[in-house]
Amino acid sequence: MKKTVKFAFILLSLIGVYCMFWGCSNNKADKQDQLETLQGSYTARLGVAPLAPPSIGQYKTPQKVIVNLLVTEKQMQLANGVQYTFWTFNGTVPGPMIRVHQGDEVEVHLSNSPNSTMPHNIDFHAATGPGGGAEASATAPGHTSVFGFRALKPGLFIYHCAMAPVGMHIANGMYGLILVEPKEGLPKVDKEFYMVQGEVYTDGKFGDTGLQHFNLQKALDEKPDYVVFNGSVGALMGDNAFHAKVGETVRIFFGNAGPSLTSSFHVIGEIFDRVYLEGGQMINRDVQTTLVPVGGAVITEFTCKVPGYYSIVDHSIFRAFNKGAIGQLEITGAENKDIYSGKIKDEPYIETQSK
Amino acid sequence: MKTAIIFLTSLFMVTALNAQPHKKRPLSGRPPDMVYVPAGLYRPFMQQGDKSGRVQLQAFYMDDHAVTNQEFLAFIKANPKWAKSKIPGLLADQNYLEQWSGDYQIGNPAICNSPVTNVCWYAAAAYAKWRGKSLPTLDQWEYALSFPPVGLPKNRSVTRYILDWYSNPTPEHLAAVKTGYQNDLGIYDLVGSIWEWVDDFNSVVESGDSRSQGSLEKSLFCAAGSQSAIDKSDYASFMRFAFRNSLKAKYTVRNLGFRCVKNIN
């Protein structure tokens, strides 16, 4: 008898506690749905790869942020001596990087050049709504569409064209990143870089010169000839490499547009201090390689400690060395032999005689 | 060669099932500059609603080339209310006949014989009516395209030809008509130069049934319902349907023109 009473008591209190929490979380959800009123508007300053957009300062009240995008179809260099007709947002691959605060309304003005052969549109992974805006933004050549969405969730998100055939529009270069900063903002760092991985499917093999056309069969087989960072082989190499100094903190906004291959993002010779997993709110520390799904992104941060050239790769390594998925970070500054000695000695190896 | 043609055709989106199209070609009564398109069965690319199977098409005549700037000028001269400065904004956007120098001047001899573009659906339909013709239905247009090409290299499918065309931006001046792609009926430039209006390009204009349009949209945007296409690897057709679906009747586009058909009673 006593036992039963005790059991019932525990059960009741458990239900009570559950109800409290359930009630709480429900109230919270209600509050979240009541959006704060927009106060003012401004036109976004966009980041052109490899530069991320400048900081947008402290969050005070939600704003309407106007984003102007112009779709153009144009021939650009895919590799040395190799041309390709890219479809672009604002004339670059990737398209510009956008930066807003959580709570802001993003008002997109998507224009399609009169010279385009195709209709185009845009799907924001940061948007909540059908198609991420794809239907609302379908735009014939020579026209402009306007639509808006509220940036409800913080994180780093891909945007891309979603007009049929979607895979071709993505492979041809129609993608970019939008950063929705949490209200408290991201911690300050010294350098921020912007890069997106994408695949190109060409009739010719890697390096075949001249104007290359899109190859449908290779696309369907998911076998790209090119896997590139920022639209072309060498876009982040040599003179175009990222630069930082010893002692500086670096943040890389990295997206994977695909359309087919998952990326194993890695900086050779660095360990990420912090990785915002999949561009979301969970932070992992001390990471060597982070997996970035197609249609996904990641924020990585690290501190520059030893000078030299560091390769940034998709660690599916044939892509890096044979298909273009490689970039460079040049760190300049004083050596730190305590952390990394460099080669101390080089001497002949003499096999010791067995017996 | 015959095998090659069969192969090429099978690669394309619609399948012309009439085995001997030319035998039914009538000897007389063909309007000038038009081509006889024999009756036949055709399989629409987008399987919608009850249109699940094949569609029987009656024979019709189709213009062997797209309407040129010169031909359209004659229409404007006879029907001044369609001139650039007179057409109401409700019927055409501001780029209407943008390539012309004036209401009744083309102003650029290089494009007289090129397809007229930057024309809205209303003006195209009015032109067709003035000529005693009409705009092709989507089915008629796609059916005409299903006839095999002439003179394509063996290893180049029609789909390939179309994709290559799309991968080049629209040139400053469009080529003269009858200088490009030709099919074995003698119809020129159905692909390779411009997009063309069809009568029922977008069900909004015809039926006002937003539901049917909605279902087409769903099949054209990201993932959603692309299951309704008969050949999911036919990117050329996806593009054509996406293009048509992005239009409204008043829109004018630099690479969008039209041609006419005449139905046979």
XYZ file of C-alpha atoms in Angstrom:
620
model
C 0.000 0.000 0.000
C 2.681 2.438 1.033
C 4.664 1.542 -2.033
C 1.721 2.294 -4.329
C 1.164 5.711 -2.793
C 4.824 6.532 -3.152
C 4.794 5.409 -6.775
C 1.704 7.466 -7.555
C 3.292 10.511 -5.936
C 6.426 10.177 -8.027
C 4.387 9.672 -11.158
C 2.256 12.751 -10.466
C 5.237 14.940 -9.760
C 6.916 13.728 -12.921
C 3.835 14.647 -14.921
C 3.783 18.018 -13.198
C 7.404 18.738 -14.003
C 6.843 17.604 -17.588
C 3.839 19.921 -17.938
C 5.830 22.833 -16.574
C 8.568 22.311 -19.092
C 6.159 21.646 -21.868
C 4.316 24.849 -21.007
C 7.550 26.772 -20.814
C 8.886 25.633 -24.133
C 5.541 26.286 -25.755
C 5.515 29.847 -24.496
C 8.993 30.272 -25.795
C 7.954 29.102 -29.241
C 5.089 31.576 -29.224
C 7.414 34.404 -28.357
C 9.795 33.478 -31.118
C 7.021 33.666 -33.668
C 6.199 37.212 -32.656
C 8.799 38.987 -34.739
C 10.174 42.308 -33.670
C 9.155 45.236 -35.851
C 11.687 46.247 -38.501
C 13.403 49.540 -37.806
C 14.905 51.106 -40.888
C 16.571 49.592 -43.895
C 19.873 49.636 -45.707
C 21.471 48.136 -48.800
C 23.793 45.258 -48.009
C 27.501 45.614 -48.638
C 28.371 42.356 -50.294
C 31.603 40.409 -50.026
C 33.277 39.489 -53.297
C 35.253 36.243 -52.969
C 37.764 35.706 -51.488
C 36.772 38.557 -49.194
C 33.926 38.223 -46.740
C 31.625 41.215 -46.322
C 32.675 43.719 -43.655
C 31.302 43.442 -40.147
C 27.751 44.734 -39.782
C 28.314 45.988 -36.260
C 26.282 45.520 -33.142
C 22.735 44.274 -33.388
C 20.216 46.743 -32.030
C 16.922 46.298 -33.809
C 15.951 44.207 -36.831
C 16.462 45.956 -40.143
C 15.334 45.447 -43.681
C 18.462 44.551 -45.646
C 18.227 45.050 -49.399
C 20.318 42.644 -51.465
C 20.781 43.437 -55.161
C 21.747 40.512 -57.363
C 22.185 40.512 -61.134
C 22.380 37.238 -63.016
C 24.718 37.220 -66.006
C 25.877 34.398 -68.239
C 29.463 34.949 -69.292
C 32.613 33.236 -70.436
C 35.334 33.156 -67.812
C 38.512 31.261 -67.166
C 38.057 27.844 -65.597
C 41.742 26.961 -65.693
C 44.811 28.114 -67.569
C 43.732 28.262 -71.237
C 40.322 26.785 -70.456
C 37.175 28.878 -70.878
C 33.700 28.032 -69.688
C 30.338 29.809 -69.891
C 29.469 30.401 -66.267
C 26.072 31.479 -65.036
C 26.719 33.937 -62.240
C 25.247 36.053 -59.493
C 26.878 39.494 -59.919
C 29.435 38.260 -62.421
C 31.537 36.114 -60.103
C 31.740 32.488 -58.987
C 30.820 32.146 -56.218
C 28.256 34.923 -56.093
C 28.672 37.602 -53.441
C 28.597 36.755 -49.751
C 25.762 38.374 -47.823
C 25.878 39.203 -44.105
C 22.846 40.002 -41.979
C 21.743 39.679 -38.363
C 19.344 37.129 -37.034
C 15.950 38.819 -37.078
C 16.650 41.004 -40.106
C 14.442 40.861 -43.158
C 16.367 40.144 -46.327
C 14.743 41.797 -49.331
C 16.179 40.286 -52.496
C 16.078 42.137 -55.794
C 16.998 39.502 -58.351
C 17.546 40.804 -61.872
C 18.218 38.610 -64.874
C 20.282 40.259 -67.607
C 18.471 40.830 -70.923
C 21.327 38.897 -72.558
C 20.662 35.738 -70.576
C 19.428 32.708 -72.460
C 17.796 31.260 -69.350
C 15.329 32.159 -66.659
C 16.968 32.040 -63.221
C 15.916 32.161 -59.584
C 17.396 31.803 -56.105
C 16.909 29.393 -53.217
C 18.197 30.687 -49.868
C 18.880 27.954 -47.356
C 18.610 30.718 -44.742
C 14.952 31.309 -45.668
C 11.929 29.606 -44.204
C 9.310 29.294 -46.940
C 8.548 27.289 -50.089
C 11.622 26.644 -52.170
C 13.646 29.101 -50.078
C 12.348 31.751 -52.459
C 12.798 29.742 -55.642
C 9.223 30.123 -56.837
C 8.945 33.738 -55.776
C 12.142 34.686 -57.565
C 11.784 32.929 -60.932
C 12.899 35.621 -63.351
C 12.837 35.711 -67.155
C 15.725 37.384 -69.008
C 15.407 41.164 -68.818
C 13.279 41.162 -65.681
C 13.635 41.727 -61.934
C 11.887 39.867 -59.107
C 11.621 41.094 -55.542
C 10.893 38.905 -52.530
C 11.762 38.921 -48.867
C 12.375 36.539 -46.007
C 13.069 36.887 -42.314
C 16.430 35.476 -41.171
C 14.976 33.396 -38.347
C 17.992 31.207 -37.600
C 21.625 32.137 -37.175
C 24.282 30.278 -39.137
C 26.161 30.098 -42.401
C 23.959 29.105 -45.317
C 24.273 28.329 -49.004
C 22.145 30.037 -51.619
C 21.875 28.747 -55.174
C 19.819 28.917 -58.334
C 17.039 26.334 -58.328
C 15.646 26.679 -61.838
C 15.224 23.440 -63.761
C 17.531 21.718 -64.481
C 18.833 22.598 -61.023
C 22.061 20.624 -61.126
C 23.183 22.383 -64.279
C 22.475 25.840 -62.863
C 24.556 24.985 -59.790
C 27.386 23.353 -61.739
C 27.511 26.439 -63.955
C 28.355 28.621 -60.970
C 25.122 29.892 -59.447
C 25.802 29.740 -55.718
C 27.143 31.680 -52.768
C 26.903 32.087 -48.988
C 24.788 34.122 -46.619
C 25.902 34.565 -43.022
C 23.160 35.149 -40.485
C 25.033 36.437 -37.446
C 23.582 35.667 -34.048
C 22.369 38.796 -32.264
C 25.416 38.813 -30.010
C 27.609 38.663 -33.137
C 30.531 36.381 -33.947
C 33.678 36.869 -31.866
C 36.130 39.278 -33.437
C 38.957 37.800 -35.516
C 41.773 39.402 -37.479
C 41.022 37.998 -40.932
C 37.917 36.598 -42.577
C 37.929 34.726 -45.893
C 35.163 33.484 -48.161
C 35.397 30.377 -50.321
C 32.993 27.929 -51.938
C 33.715 24.541 -53.467
C 31.987 23.654 -56.715
C 32.226 21.109 -59.526
C 32.395 21.654 -63.263
C 31.536 18.959 -65.796
C 33.202 19.548 -69.151
C 33.309 17.729 -72.469
C 37.087 17.721 -72.425
C 39.313 16.273 -69.757
C 40.892 18.355 -66.993
C 43.178 20.875 -68.672
C 41.905 20.449 -72.253
C 42.172 23.988 -73.556
C 39.659 26.147 -75.365
C 35.983 26.781 -74.648
C 34.547 23.802 -72.806
C 30.858 22.909 -72.789
C 28.772 21.405 -69.999
C 28.744 17.604 -70.222
C 25.403 16.149 -69.212
C 26.533 12.533 -68.973
C 29.420 13.303 -66.619
C 27.028 15.346 -64.491
C 24.547 12.484 -64.277
C 27.405 10.129 -63.410
C 28.564 12.626 -60.755
C 32.076 12.534 -62.205
C 33.314 16.096 -62.540
C 36.530 16.973 -64.356
C 36.993 19.980 -62.133
C 36.475 20.417 -58.413
C 37.389 24.014 -57.687
C 37.446 26.637 -54.982
C 35.986 29.994 -55.971
C 35.157 29.108 -59.538
C 38.463 28.264 -61.166
C 41.666 26.310 -60.809
C 44.185 28.521 -59.036
C 41.619 31.069 -57.805
C 43.290 30.887 -54.381
C 46.870 30.121 -55.398
C 50.030 32.195 -55.756
C 49.160 35.877 -56.033
C 45.556 35.066 -55.163
C 46.360 33.176 -51.959
C 44.903 34.199 -48.619
C 47.345 36.235 -46.539
C 47.709 36.463 -42.766
C 50.401 37.207 -40.232
C 51.794 35.170 -37.378
C 49.664 35.785 -34.320
C 46.518 36.628 -36.280
C 43.275 34.748 -35.919
C 41.664 33.600 -39.148
C 38.069 32.682 -39.884
C 37.140 30.876 -43.096
C 33.558 30.873 -44.326
C 33.462 27.757 -46.445
C 30.519 26.493 -48.470
C 30.067 23.391 -50.578
C 27.815 23.989 -53.579
C 28.431 20.569 -55.083
C 26.311 19.678 -56.923
C 27.515 16.130 -56.153
C 30.547 15.687 -53.902
C 30.768 15.982 -50.134
C 33.889 17.865 -49.089
C 36.481 16.914 -46.464
C 37.662 20.403 -45.665
C 41.202 20.599 -44.347
C 44.053 23.067 -44.040
C 47.329 21.192 -44.324
C 49.504 22.081 -41.344
C 46.798 23.709 -39.234
C 44.376 22.431 -36.649
C 41.091 24.308 -36.439
C 40.653 25.865 -32.996
C 36.922 26.066 -33.494
C 34.566 24.585 -36.063
C 30.940 25.680 -36.243
C 29.707 22.291 -37.341
C 27.715 22.455 -40.578
C 27.597 26.231 -40.143
C 25.219 25.900 -37.177
C 25.440 26.615 -33.465
C 27.387 23.580 -32.302
C 31.094 24.255 -31.897
C 33.724 21.560 -32.014
C 37.317 22.249 -30.989
C 40.701 21.088 -32.216
C 39.559 19.580 -35.485
C 41.798 18.399 -38.333
C 39.239 17.833 -41.098
C 35.565 18.730 -41.159
C 32.953 17.202 -43.406
C 30.845 19.657 -45.406
C 27.773 18.274 -47.141
C 26.620 19.479 -50.536
C 24.322 22.407 -49.957
C 26.026 23.012 -46.627
C 28.684 25.222 -45.094
C 31.068 25.494 -42.185
C 32.829 28.232 -40.233
C 36.369 27.360 -39.151
C 38.733 29.417 -37.015
C 42.390 29.006 -36.232
C 45.408 30.996 -35.081
C 48.435 31.554 -37.292
C 51.517 30.454 -35.406
C 54.190 29.376 -37.862
C 55.008 31.258 -41.084
C 54.888 29.543 -44.468
C 52.501 28.349 -47.172
C 49.543 26.272 -46.084
C 47.432 24.355 -48.574
C 43.667 24.417 -48.190
C 42.155 21.270 -49.667
C 39.285 18.899 -50.005
C 41.136 15.976 -48.429
C 39.609 13.599 -50.958
C 43.052 14.254 -52.207
C 42.843 13.457 -55.922
C 40.387 16.311 -56.168
C 42.984 18.604 -54.643
C 45.936 17.630 -56.796
C 44.237 16.515 -60.005
C 40.979 18.437 -60.225
C 41.676 21.825 -58.709
C 40.327 21.699 -55.131
C 43.322 23.410 -53.619
C 44.037 26.901 -52.358
C 46.767 28.527 -50.324
C 47.170 30.570 -47.194
C 50.429 32.447 -46.866
C 51.414 33.257 -43.299
C 54.210 35.751 -42.865
C 56.074 36.668 -39.703
C 58.692 35.417 -37.279
C 59.613 31.773 -37.093
C 58.696 29.876 -33.955
C 61.123 26.990 -33.696
C 59.601 25.834 -30.436
C 56.386 24.979 -32.232
C 57.880 23.825 -35.494
C 61.574 23.227 -35.937
C 61.774 22.835 -39.677
C 64.441 20.464 -40.897
C 67.237 20.217 -38.385
C 69.402 17.669 -40.118
C 69.797 15.768 -43.379
C 72.235 12.906 -43.314
C 72.756 9.632 -45.157
C 70.961 6.660 -43.786
C 73.305 3.778 -43.191
C 71.802 0.366 -42.805
C 73.209 -1.385 -39.828
C 74.562 -4.825 -40.740
C 72.472 -7.649 -39.429
C 75.015 -9.766 -37.527
C 22.844 6.691 -91.310
C 19.304 5.535 -90.677
C 20.424 4.021 -87.388
C 22.015 7.303 -86.458
C 18.827 9.204 -87.098
C 16.796 6.751 -85.066
C 19.342 7.048 -82.289
C 19.243 10.828 -82.364
C 15.494 10.909 -82.311
C 15.262 8.503 -79.436
C 17.558 10.740 -77.456
C 15.134 13.545 -77.795
C 12.183 14.341 -75.639
C 9.244 13.552 -77.790
C 8.921 10.498 -79.885
C 7.424 10.858 -83.282
C 5.612 7.664 -83.851
C 4.401 8.150 -87.381
C 6.611 5.916 -89.430
C 6.345 7.505 -92.853
C 5.599 11.188 -92.406
C 6.250 12.249 -95.972
C 3.835 9.972 -97.742
C 0.835 11.975 -96.612
C 2.264 15.278 -97.776
C -0.388 16.967 -99.926
C 0.747 18.141 -103.319
C -1.173 21.383 -103.447
C -2.681 23.991 -101.160
C 0.469 24.584 -99.137
C 0.761 28.264 -98.153
C 4.046 29.927 -99.130
C 6.919 29.614 -96.663
C 5.051 26.980 -94.715
C 5.753 23.303 -94.271
C 3.284 20.465 -94.015
C 3.515 18.681 -90.687
C 1.737 15.335 -90.972
C -0.657 14.001 -88.361
C 0.875 11.766 -85.733
C 1.196 10.698 -82.149
C 3.403 12.513 -79.738
C 4.415 12.013 -76.130
C 4.446 15.201 -74.048
C 7.524 15.805 -71.924
C 5.521 16.797 -68.867
C 2.974 14.222 -67.860
C 0.199 16.245 -66.324
C -3.184 15.187 -65.027
C -5.082 13.189 -67.591
C -2.488 13.902 -70.276
C -0.756 10.756 -69.198
C -0.413 9.014 -72.492
C 0.266 9.999 -76.017
C -1.423 12.825 -77.809
C -2.848 12.550 -81.321
C -2.106 15.607 -83.403
C -3.860 16.574 -86.626
C -1.800 17.649 -89.595
C -0.999 21.365 -89.785
C 1.219 23.824 -91.616
C 4.090 25.510 -89.824
C 6.190 28.490 -90.901
C 9.524 27.218 -92.159
C 11.258 30.113 -90.408
C 10.683 32.394 -87.435
C 9.007 35.731 -88.168
C 11.711 38.264 -89.076
C 12.083 41.916 -88.114
C 11.255 42.823 -91.729
C 8.068 40.757 -91.720
C 7.025 42.155 -88.381
C 7.598 45.702 -89.638
C 5.002 45.091 -92.346
C 2.542 44.105 -89.637
C 3.269 47.228 -87.597
C 2.853 49.453 -90.658
C -0.550 47.901 -91.326
C -1.509 47.951 -87.630
C 0.042 51.080 -86.060
C -1.560 50.447 -82.696
C 1.115 47.784 -82.121
C 3.960 50.271 -82.702
C 6.543 50.766 -79.955
C 5.257 54.104 -78.783
C 1.591 53.138 -78.984
C 1.336 49.737 -77.396
C -0.168 49.992 -73.886
C 2.035 49.040 -70.963
C -0.524 46.421 -70.030
C 0.296 44.479 -73.177
C 4.075 44.825 -73.379
C 6.926 45.703 -71.064
C 9.285 48.571 -71.849
C 11.790 46.509 -73.836
C 9.223 45.855 -76.584
C 11.036 45.980 -79.968
C 13.999 47.519 -78.169
C 16.285 46.601 -81.093
C 14.386 48.900 -83.468
C 15.341 52.549 -83.929
C 11.750 53.814 -84.255
C 8.092 52.937 -84.532
C 8.409 52.118 -88.237
C 12.160 51.698 -88.635
C 14.348 48.784 -87.832
C 17.364 51.014 -88.266
C 19.871 48.196 -88.495
C 20.090 46.444 -91.878
C 22.031 43.600 -90.264
C 18.964 42.332 -88.437
C 16.212 42.766 -91.048
C 16.285 39.101 -91.882
C 16.907 37.940 -88.327
C 14.088 36.704 -86.121
C 12.076 39.461 -84.498
C 12.538 39.304 -80.729
C 11.497 41.492 -77.819
C 7.906 40.816 -78.813
C 5.187 40.120 -76.289
C 2.748 37.240 -76.647
C -0.108 39.647 -77.451
C 1.736 41.171 -80.413
C 2.835 37.748 -81.637
C -0.727 36.453 -81.484
C -2.006 39.590 -83.247
C 0.567 39.153 -86.005
C -0.491 35.532 -86.482
C -4.144 36.506 -86.688
C -3.345 39.257 -89.196
C -1.670 36.626 -91.380
C -4.694 34.317 -91.063
C -2.644 31.981 -88.898
C -2.199 31.288 -85.207
C 0.571 30.635 -82.730
C 1.439 26.953 -82.436
C 0.197 25.151 -79.389
C 2.891 23.805 -77.098
C 2.086 20.305 -78.364
C 2.337 21.361 -82.023
C 5.660 23.088 -81.450
C 7.225 20.228 -79.513
C 5.864 17.719 -82.020
C 7.490 19.641 -84.878
C 10.777 19.569 -82.999
C 10.556 15.793 -82.655
C 11.283 15.277 -86.362
C 14.883 14.275 -87.019
C 17.523 16.874 -87.801
C 19.312 17.194 -91.105
C 23.067 17.482 -91.339
C 24.050 17.090 -87.696
C 27.326 15.217 -87.213
C 26.726 11.611 -86.252
C 27.995 11.969 -82.726
C 25.962 15.057 -81.932
C 22.489 14.486 -80.549
C 19.771 17.121 -80.746
C 19.890 17.457 -76.970
C 23.625 18.071 -77.217
C 23.094 20.628 -79.960
C 20.616 22.462 -77.764
C 22.802 22.361 -74.651
C 25.728 23.768 -76.617
C 23.531 26.555 -77.914
C 22.394 27.393 -74.388
C 25.937 27.456 -73.113
C 26.681 30.520 -75.222
C 25.246 33.884 -74.221
C 22.851 35.513 -76.679
C 24.935 37.170 -79.431
C 24.629 40.885 -80.132
C 22.976 40.227 -83.489
C 20.952 37.106 -84.069
C 21.790 35.185 -87.227
C 19.484 35.483 -90.244
C 16.695 32.938 -90.405
C 17.212 29.680 -92.330
C 20.930 29.568 -91.647
C 20.982 27.143 -88.724
C 19.307 24.000 -87.476
C 17.021 22.256 -89.953
C 14.786 19.220 -89.572
C 13.771 16.727 -92.231
C 10.414 18.413 -92.782
C 12.286 21.534 -93.922
C 11.571 23.611 -90.810
C 14.481 25.845 -89.792
C 15.844 27.152 -86.515
C 13.381 25.577 -84.117
C 16.400 25.486 -81.833
C 19.818 27.078 -81.981
C 18.883 30.728 -82.362
C 15.910 31.870 -80.277
C 13.171 30.648 -77.971
C 9.692 30.810 -79.452
C 6.320 31.758 -78.030
C 3.670 29.095 -78.079
C -0.012 29.825 -77.724
C -0.407 28.083 -74.373
C 3.045 28.878 -72.993
C 1.623 29.347 -69.557
C -1.789 28.221 -68.457
C -2.395 31.508 -66.651
C -3.118 33.177 -69.957
C -5.383 30.530 -71.331
C -7.344 29.012 -68.524
C -6.557 31.140 -65.515
C -6.350 27.882 -63.618
C -3.723 28.624 -61.064
C -3.786 25.058 -59.799
C -2.570 23.526 -63.025
C 0.078 26.185 -63.322
C 1.072 25.482 -59.779
C 1.634 21.855 -60.541
C 3.803 22.722 -63.523
C 5.813 25.106 -61.395
C 6.369 22.439 -58.822
C 7.844 20.200 -61.442
C 10.282 22.876 -62.579
C 11.690 24.125 -59.315
C 14.137 22.497 -56.993
C 13.424 18.816 -56.619
C 9.676 19.020 -55.976
C 7.919 17.099 -58.705
C 10.394 16.605 -61.511
C 9.089 13.049 -61.404
C 6.453 14.045 -63.923
C 8.982 14.453 -66.730
C 9.158 11.476 -69.064
C 12.921 11.679 -69.364
C 14.638 13.150 -66.349
C 17.942 13.448 -68.166
C 16.466 15.582 -70.924
C 17.909 18.850 -69.684
C 17.134 20.657 -72.913
C 13.427 20.105 -72.404
C 13.551 21.068 -68.754
C 15.093 24.354 -69.800
C 12.473 24.999 -72.448
C 9.656 24.340 -70.014
C 11.318 26.391 -67.292
C 11.750 29.241 -69.746
C 8.125 29.226 -70.848
C 6.977 29.042 -67.274
C 8.966 32.136 -66.327
C 7.047 34.232 -68.855
C 4.015 36.412 -68.646
C 2.174 37.415 -71.819
C 3.397 41.025 -71.702
C 7.038 40.038 -71.321
C 9.546 40.721 -74.045
C 12.910 38.996 -74.125
C 15.941 39.563 -76.317
C 16.080 35.940 -77.445
C 12.362 35.192 -77.630
C 10.535 35.344 -80.967
C 7.851 33.264 -82.638
C 6.539 31.548 -85.739
C 3.002 30.720 -86.864
C 0.994 27.680 -87.807
C -2.092 27.195 -89.899
C -4.472 24.426 -89.026
C -5.856 22.241 -91.791
C -9.599 21.698 -91.721
